[in-house]
Amino acid sequence: MLMDPQKSIRRACTGYGVELIGISKSYKHVPVLTDLSCHLQPGECLALLGPNGAGKTTLFKLILGLTTADSGQILIDDTDPGSSSFIAKRRSIGFLPENVQLYDMLSGIEVLRYFARLKNVNVDECEHLLKRVELDHAKSRPVRTYSKGMRQRLGLAQALLGSPKLLVLDEPTTGLDPNLKKVFFNIVQKLKSEGVTILLSSHSLFEQQTVADRYAILHQGRFVALGSLDQLRERAKLPALIRLR
């Protein structure tokens, strides 16, 4: 049984609310998602946890309007992602895919300016965003010379273009060392404090503790648990550990 599926964090903010109502999706008659329901308030951070094949990426595609559900309804700021009226709202959504595909022959700043033009965002943002993800020192280098972690940070900068109201991050810490993970989560925490709604996926619950308000555990296309860390700990009957130094 899910715990408090409608209970969430309320903040005075301008982020988009997200509502899933009985969402199901199949590919070639193989169920991928089954009867998912959840409500994110504007400014809330939800960590989506689950193994490979659980359906996390498919759920993100539905939220972004890249595919449609077989049944149920998704509302982003009270708008269906599959509707024509959602096109304008899409500019206020930032997305970081699990596997970032970038143009290797371009420099970091050129890649970011390219995405800024696609999103109709002022290119003057690009310098600031590269500094924010600690890539300003490599902005003139070709992307082909970037490490995996640098590419991931450039992808994050792309997702932050246009001051998004909803940020969707698919395995965002892939390829980042512990120090860069800390930088990343500091950025996410700051965005959340500014009222941005954040949905991120991960295999690890522990990495998300500093930013997530609630956790949704997805297994074989179903939410098997949904709630705060304290609620999940209570359900699992985990003991409380106190360390004194």
Short mmCIF file of N, CA, C and O in Angstrom, two decimals, residues 110-181:
data_model
loop_
_atom_site.label_atom_id
_atom_site.label_comp_id
_atom_site.label_asym_id
_atom_site.label_seq_id
_atom_site.Cartn_x
_atom_site.Cartn_y
_atom_site.Cartn_z
N GLU A 110 29.59 27.19 -27.51
CA GLU A 110 28.85 27.12 -28.77
C GLU A 110 27.66 26.16 -28.67
O GLU A 110 26.59 26.44 -29.19
N VAL A 111 27.88 25.03 -28.00
CA VAL A 111 26.78 24.08 -27.80
C VAL A 111 25.65 24.73 -27.01
O VAL A 111 24.47 24.62 -27.37
N LEU A 112 26.00 25.42 -25.94
CA LEU A 112 24.98 26.03 -25.08
C LEU A 112 24.23 27.15 -25.83
O LEU A 112 23.01 27.28 -25.70
N ARG A 113 24.96 27.93 -26.61
CA ARG A 113 24.30 28.98 -27.39
C ARG A 113 23.37 28.39 -28.45
O ARG A 113 22.31 28.95 -28.74
N TYR A 114 23.75 27.26 -29.01
CA TYR A 114 22.91 26.58 -29.99
C TYR A 114 21.58 26.17 -29.35
O TYR A 114 20.50 26.43 -29.91
N PHE A 115 21.65 25.56 -28.17
CA PHE A 115 20.42 25.15 -27.48
C PHE A 115 19.60 26.36 -27.03
O PHE A 115 18.37 26.31 -27.01
N ALA A 116 20.29 27.44 -26.68
CA ALA A 116 19.58 28.66 -26.27
C ALA A 116 18.75 29.21 -27.43
O ALA A 116 17.59 29.62 -27.24
N ARG A 117 19.31 29.18 -28.63
CA ARG A 117 18.55 29.66 -29.79
C ARG A 117 17.38 28.74 -30.09
O ARG A 117 16.29 29.21 -30.46
N LEU A 118 17.58 27.42 -29.96
CA LEU A 118 16.48 26.49 -30.18
C LEU A 118 15.33 26.75 -29.21
O LEU A 118 14.16 26.61 -29.55
N LYS A 119 15.68 27.12 -27.99
CA LYS A 119 14.68 27.33 -26.94
C LYS A 119 14.20 28.77 -26.89
O LYS A 119 13.39 29.13 -26.04
N ASN A 120 14.74 29.60 -27.81
CA ASN A 120 14.37 31.01 -27.85
C ASN A 120 14.70 31.72 -26.54
O ASN A 120 13.91 32.51 -26.01
N VAL A 121 15.90 31.42 -26.04
CA VAL A 121 16.39 32.00 -24.79
C VAL A 121 17.55 32.94 -25.12
O VAL A 121 18.34 32.68 -26.03
N ASN A 122 17.67 34.00 -24.37
CA ASN A 122 18.76 34.95 -24.56
C ASN A 122 20.11 34.26 -24.37
O ASN A 122 20.37 33.66 -23.33
N VAL A 123 20.98 34.35 -25.37
CA VAL A 123 22.27 33.66 -25.32
C VAL A 123 23.18 34.24 -24.24
O VAL A 123 24.19 33.61 -23.87
N ASP A 124 22.84 35.40 -23.71
CA ASP A 124 23.65 35.98 -22.64
C ASP A 124 23.62 35.14 -21.38
O ASP A 124 24.48 35.27 -20.51
N GLU A 125 22.62 34.25 -21.26
CA GLU A 125 22.54 33.35 -20.10
C GLU A 125 23.68 32.34 -20.08
O GLU A 125 24.03 31.82 -19.01
N CYS A 126 24.22 32.03 -21.25
CA CYS A 126 25.12 30.89 -21.38
C CYS A 126 26.39 31.01 -20.54
O CYS A 126 26.81 30.05 -19.90
N GLU A 127 26.98 32.16 -20.53
CA GLU A 127 28.21 32.37 -19.75
C GLU A 127 27.95 32.13 -18.27
O GLU A 127 28.73 31.47 -17.58
N HIS A 128 26.83 32.67 -17.79
CA HIS A 128 26.49 32.51 -16.37
C HIS A 128 26.25 31.04 -16.03
O HIS A 128 26.70 30.55 -14.98
N LEU A 129 25.55 30.32 -16.91
CA LEU A 129 25.24 28.92 -16.63
C LEU A 129 26.48 28.05 -16.63
O LEU A 129 26.62 27.13 -15.82
N LEU A 130 27.41 28.32 -17.53
CA LEU A 130 28.66 27.56 -17.54
C LEU A 130 29.44 27.79 -16.25
O LEU A 130 30.06 26.87 -15.72
N LYS A 131 29.40 28.99 -15.76
CA LYS A 131 30.06 29.27 -14.48
C LYS A 131 29.35 28.56 -13.33
O LYS A 131 29.98 28.03 -12.42
N ARG A 132 28.03 28.50 -13.43
CA ARG A 132 27.24 27.87 -12.37
C ARG A 132 27.53 26.39 -12.25
O ARG A 132 27.54 25.82 -11.16
N VAL A 133 27.79 25.71 -13.39
CA VAL A 133 28.10 24.28 -13.36
C VAL A 133 29.61 24.02 -13.38
O VAL A 133 30.06 22.91 -13.62
N GLU A 134 30.37 25.11 -13.15
CA GLU A 134 31.83 25.03 -13.04
C GLU A 134 32.50 24.50 -14.31
O GLU A 134 33.38 23.65 -14.29
N LEU A 135 32.05 25.06 -15.45
CA LEU A 135 32.66 24.72 -16.74
C LEU A 135 33.18 25.95 -17.47
O LEU A 135 33.59 25.83 -18.63
N ASP A 136 33.17 27.09 -16.82
CA ASP A 136 33.61 28.31 -17.50
C ASP A 136 35.06 28.24 -17.96
O ASP A 136 35.44 28.84 -18.96
N HIS A 137 35.89 27.46 -17.23
CA HIS A 137 37.30 27.34 -17.61
C HIS A 137 37.49 26.54 -18.90
O HIS A 137 38.53 26.65 -19.56
N ALA A 138 36.48 25.76 -19.29
CA ALA A 138 36.59 24.90 -20.48
C ALA A 138 35.60 25.31 -21.57
O ALA A 138 35.35 24.54 -22.49
N LYS A 139 35.05 26.51 -21.49
CA LYS A 139 33.99 26.90 -22.40
C LYS A 139 34.44 26.97 -23.85
O LYS A 139 33.62 26.77 -24.77
N SER A 140 35.72 27.22 -24.09
CA SER A 140 36.21 27.35 -25.46
C SER A 140 36.79 26.05 -26.02
O SER A 140 37.19 26.00 -27.19
N ARG A 141 36.84 25.03 -25.19
CA ARG A 141 37.37 23.75 -25.65
C ARG A 141 36.32 22.95 -26.40
O ARG A 141 35.14 23.00 -26.07
N PRO A 142 36.74 22.17 -27.43
CA PRO A 142 35.77 21.30 -28.14
C PRO A 142 35.18 20.28 -27.17
O PRO A 142 35.87 19.76 -26.30
N VAL A 143 33.91 19.99 -27.33
CA VAL A 143 33.22 19.04 -26.45
C VAL A 143 33.85 17.65 -26.54
O VAL A 143 33.78 16.88 -25.58
N ARG A 144 34.47 17.34 -27.67
CA ARG A 144 35.10 16.02 -27.82
C ARG A 144 36.22 15.80 -26.81
O ARG A 144 36.61 14.66 -26.53
N THR A 145 36.74 16.89 -26.24
CA THR A 145 37.82 16.78 -25.24
C THR A 145 37.26 16.70 -23.82
O THR A 145 38.03 16.56 -22.87
N TYR A 146 35.94 16.79 -23.66
CA TYR A 146 35.33 16.78 -22.34
C TYR A 146 35.27 15.36 -21.78
O TYR A 146 35.04 14.40 -22.50
N SER A 147 35.44 15.26 -20.47
CA SER A 147 35.23 13.98 -19.78
C SER A 147 33.73 13.72 -19.67
O SER A 147 32.90 14.59 -19.96
N LYS A 148 33.39 12.51 -19.21
CA LYS A 148 31.98 12.15 -19.01
C LYS A 148 31.31 13.12 -18.04
O LYS A 148 30.19 13.58 -18.27
N GLY A 149 31.99 13.44 -16.95
CA GLY A 149 31.42 14.35 -15.96
C GLY A 149 31.22 15.75 -16.51
O GLY A 149 30.23 16.42 -16.20
N MET A 150 32.15 16.21 -17.35
CA MET A 150 32.03 17.54 -17.95
C MET A 150 30.85 17.60 -18.92
O MET A 150 30.11 18.57 -18.97
N ARG A 151 30.66 16.52 -19.68
CA ARG A 151 29.52 16.45 -20.59
C ARG A 151 28.20 16.49 -19.80
O ARG A 151 27.23 17.13 -20.22
N GLN A 152 28.21 15.79 -18.67
CA GLN A 152 27.00 15.76 -17.85
C GLN A 152 26.67 17.15 -17.32
O GLN A 152 25.51 17.57 -17.30
N ARG A 153 27.69 17.89 -16.92
CA ARG A 153 27.47 19.24 -16.41
C ARG A 153 27.03 20.19 -17.53
O ARG A 153 26.21 21.08 -17.30
N LEU A 154 27.57 19.99 -18.73
CA LEU A 154 27.12 20.80 -19.86
C LEU A 154 25.66 20.50 -20.18
O LEU A 154 24.88 21.40 -20.51
N GLY A 155 25.28 19.23 -20.07
CA GLY A 155 23.89 18.85 -20.25
C GLY A 155 22.98 19.50 -19.21
O GLY A 155 21.86 19.92 -19.50
N LEU A 156 23.47 19.58 -17.97
CA LEU A 156 22.71 20.24 -16.91
C LEU A 156 22.54 21.72 -17.21
O LEU A 156 21.45 22.28 -17.03
N ALA A 157 23.61 22.36 -17.69
CA ALA A 157 23.52 23.78 -18.05
C ALA A 157 22.47 23.98 -19.14
O ALA A 157 21.69 24.94 -19.12
N GLN A 158 22.41 23.05 -20.11
CA GLN A 158 21.39 23.11 -21.17
C GLN A 158 19.99 23.02 -20.57
O GLN A 158 19.08 23.73 -20.99
N ALA A 159 19.83 22.15 -19.56
CA ALA A 159 18.52 21.97 -18.94
C ALA A 159 18.09 23.22 -18.16
O ALA A 159 16.89 23.45 -17.97
N LEU A 160 19.04 24.02 -17.72
CA LEU A 160 18.75 25.19 -16.92
C LEU A 160 18.47 26.44 -17.75
O LEU A 160 18.14 27.49 -17.20
N LEU A 161 18.60 26.33 -19.07
CA LEU A 161 18.34 27.48 -19.93
C LEU A 161 16.89 27.95 -19.78
O LEU A 161 15.97 27.14 -19.73
N GLY A 162 16.72 29.25 -19.69
CA GLY A 162 15.37 29.80 -19.65
C GLY A 162 14.70 29.77 -18.31
O GLY A 162 13.48 29.93 -18.23
N SER A 163 15.45 29.54 -17.23
CA SER A 163 14.88 29.52 -15.88
C SER A 163 13.66 28.61 -15.81
O SER A 163 12.52 29.07 -15.65
N PRO A 164 13.86 27.29 -15.93
CA PRO A 164 12.73 26.35 -15.99
C PRO A 164 11.88 26.36 -14.73
O PRO A 164 12.38 26.57 -13.63
N LYS A 165 10.58 26.09 -14.91
CA LYS A 165 9.65 25.95 -13.79
C LYS A 165 9.50 24.49 -13.39
O LYS A 165 9.02 24.19 -12.30
N LEU A 166 9.88 23.60 -14.30
CA LEU A 166 9.90 22.16 -14.03
C LEU A 166 11.20 21.60 -14.58
O LEU A 166 11.54 21.84 -15.74
N LEU A 167 11.93 20.87 -13.75
CA LEU A 167 13.20 20.29 -14.15
C LEU A 167 13.09 18.77 -14.05
O LEU A 167 12.78 18.23 -12.98
N VAL A 168 13.32 18.09 -15.18
CA VAL A 168 13.24 16.64 -15.24
C VAL A 168 14.65 16.10 -15.49
O VAL A 168 15.24 16.38 -16.53
N LEU A 169 15.17 15.34 -14.54
CA LEU A 169 16.57 14.89 -14.58
C LEU A 169 16.61 13.36 -14.53
O LEU A 169 16.25 12.75 -13.54
N ASP A 170 17.07 12.75 -15.62
CA ASP A 170 17.12 11.30 -15.74
C ASP A 170 18.54 10.82 -15.43
O ASP A 170 19.45 11.03 -16.23
N GLU A 171 18.72 10.21 -14.26
CA GLU A 171 20.04 9.75 -13.80
C GLU A 171 21.08 10.87 -13.92
O GLU A 171 22.11 10.72 -14.60
N PRO A 172 20.86 12.01 -13.29
CA PRO A 172 21.70 13.19 -13.53
C PRO A 172 23.13 13.10 -13.00
O PRO A 172 23.99 13.85 -13.46
N THR A 173 23.40 12.21 -12.05
CA THR A 173 24.75 12.16 -11.48
C THR A 173 25.63 11.10 -12.13
O THR A 173 26.73 10.83 -11.65
N THR A 174 25.16 10.51 -13.23
CA THR A 174 25.96 9.52 -13.94
C THR A 174 27.28 10.14 -14.39
O THR A 174 27.31 11.18 -15.02
N GLY A 175 28.39 9.50 -14.02
CA GLY A 175 29.70 9.97 -14.45
C GLY A 175 30.31 11.06 -13.60
O GLY A 175 31.41 11.54 -13.91
N LEU A 176 29.63 11.47 -12.53
CA LEU A 176 30.17 12.52 -11.67
C LEU A 176 30.89 11.93 -10.48
O LEU A 176 30.40 10.98 -9.86
N ASP A 177 32.06 12.49 -10.15
CA ASP A 177 32.77 12.04 -8.96
C ASP A 177 32.10 12.65 -7.73
O ASP A 177 31.23 13.52 -7.84
N PRO A 178 32.46 12.18 -6.51
CA PRO A 178 31.77 12.67 -5.30
C PRO A 178 31.76 14.18 -5.16
O PRO A 178 30.75 14.76 -4.73
N ASN A 179 32.85 14.86 -5.52
CA ASN A 179 32.89 16.31 -5.38
C ASN A 179 31.91 16.99 -6.32
O ASN A 179 31.20 17.93 -5.95
N LEU A 180 31.86 16.50 -7.58
CA LEU A 180 30.95 17.09 -8.55
C LEU A 180 29.49 16.75 -8.23
O LEU A 180 28.59 17.52 -8.55
N LYS A 181 29.26 15.59 -7.62
CA LYS A 181 27.90 15.28 -7.18
C LYS A 181 27.44 16.30 -6.14
O LYS A 181 26.29 16.73 -6.14
#
